[in-house]
Coordinates of C-alpha atoms in Angstrom, one line a residue:
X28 CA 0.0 0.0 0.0
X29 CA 1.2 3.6 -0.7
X30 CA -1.0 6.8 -0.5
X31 CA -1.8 9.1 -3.4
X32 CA 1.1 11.8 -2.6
X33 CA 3.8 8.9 -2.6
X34 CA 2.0 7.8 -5.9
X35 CA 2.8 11.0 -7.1
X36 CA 5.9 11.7 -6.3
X37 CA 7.1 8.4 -7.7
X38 CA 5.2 9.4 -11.1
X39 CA 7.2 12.8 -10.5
X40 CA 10.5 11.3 -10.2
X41 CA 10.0 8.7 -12.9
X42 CA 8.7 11.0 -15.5
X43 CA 9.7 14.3 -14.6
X44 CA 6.3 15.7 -14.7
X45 CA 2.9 14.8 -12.8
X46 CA 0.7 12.2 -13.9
X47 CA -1.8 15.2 -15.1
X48 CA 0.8 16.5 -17.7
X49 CA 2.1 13.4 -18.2
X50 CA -1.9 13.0 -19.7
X51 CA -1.7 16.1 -20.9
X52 CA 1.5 15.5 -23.2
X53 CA -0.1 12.5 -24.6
X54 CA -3.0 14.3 -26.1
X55 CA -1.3 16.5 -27.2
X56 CA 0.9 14.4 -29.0
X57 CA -2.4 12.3 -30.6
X58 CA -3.7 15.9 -31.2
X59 CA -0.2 16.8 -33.3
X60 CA -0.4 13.1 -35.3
X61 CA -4.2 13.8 -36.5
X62 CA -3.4 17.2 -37.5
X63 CA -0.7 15.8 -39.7
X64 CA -2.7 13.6 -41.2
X65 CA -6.5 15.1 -41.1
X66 CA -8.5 14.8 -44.3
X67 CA -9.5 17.8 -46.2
X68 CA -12.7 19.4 -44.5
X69 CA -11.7 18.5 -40.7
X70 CA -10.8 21.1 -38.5
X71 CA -8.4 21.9 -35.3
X72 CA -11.5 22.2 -33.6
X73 CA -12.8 18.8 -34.7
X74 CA -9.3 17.0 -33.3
X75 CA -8.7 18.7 -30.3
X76 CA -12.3 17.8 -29.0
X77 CA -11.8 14.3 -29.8
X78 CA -8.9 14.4 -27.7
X79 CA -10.9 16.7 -24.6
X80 CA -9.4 19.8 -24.8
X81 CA -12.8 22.0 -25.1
X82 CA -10.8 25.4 -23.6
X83 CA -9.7 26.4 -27.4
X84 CA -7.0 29.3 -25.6
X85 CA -5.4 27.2 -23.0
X86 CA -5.4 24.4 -26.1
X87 CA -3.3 26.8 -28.4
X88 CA -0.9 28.0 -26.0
X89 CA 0.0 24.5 -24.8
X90 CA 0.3 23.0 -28.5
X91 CA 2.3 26.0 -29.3
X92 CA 4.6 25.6 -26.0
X93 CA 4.9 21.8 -27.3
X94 CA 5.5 22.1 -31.1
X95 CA 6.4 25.7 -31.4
X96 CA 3.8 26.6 -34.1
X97 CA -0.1 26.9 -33.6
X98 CA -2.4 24.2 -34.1
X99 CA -3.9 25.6 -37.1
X100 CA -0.1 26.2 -38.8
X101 CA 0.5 22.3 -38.4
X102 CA -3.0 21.7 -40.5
X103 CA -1.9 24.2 -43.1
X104 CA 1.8 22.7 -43.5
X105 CA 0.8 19.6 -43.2
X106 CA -1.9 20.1 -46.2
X107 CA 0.4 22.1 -48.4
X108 CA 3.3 19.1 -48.0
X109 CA 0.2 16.7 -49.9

């Protein structure tokens, strides 16, 4: 047995990050992959609700902390490269 604060801290120490971003980090990484791939006619709106993120200003300023570019600049280059 272990509490939920030891839980975390291991998580912490493992990962370098709390199990939250650690969640966080993964959808935004799925989010990144489907933008890179998204048919014609889907939007960043359409894949970062699939993936939770319904806060669309707190979404774009995390993507763009992650992948240095806005959500809607992956679609575009990633549409222009096809």
């Amino acid at each position: 047995d272990c509490s939920g604060r030891t839980l975390h801290l291991g998580f912490r120490e493992a990962f370098g990050m709390s199990p939250k971003a650690y969640i966080k980090t993964l959808r935004l990484n799925a989010v990144g992959r489907d933008l890179h791939s998204a048919p014609e006619g889907t939007t960043v709106t359409d894949i970062a609700t699939r993936y939770g993120f319904y806060h669309f200003g707190h979404f774009a300023l995390d993507y763009r902390k992650m992948f240095h570019e806005s959500p809607s600049e992956t679609l575009r280059r990633s549409r222009q490269r096809r």
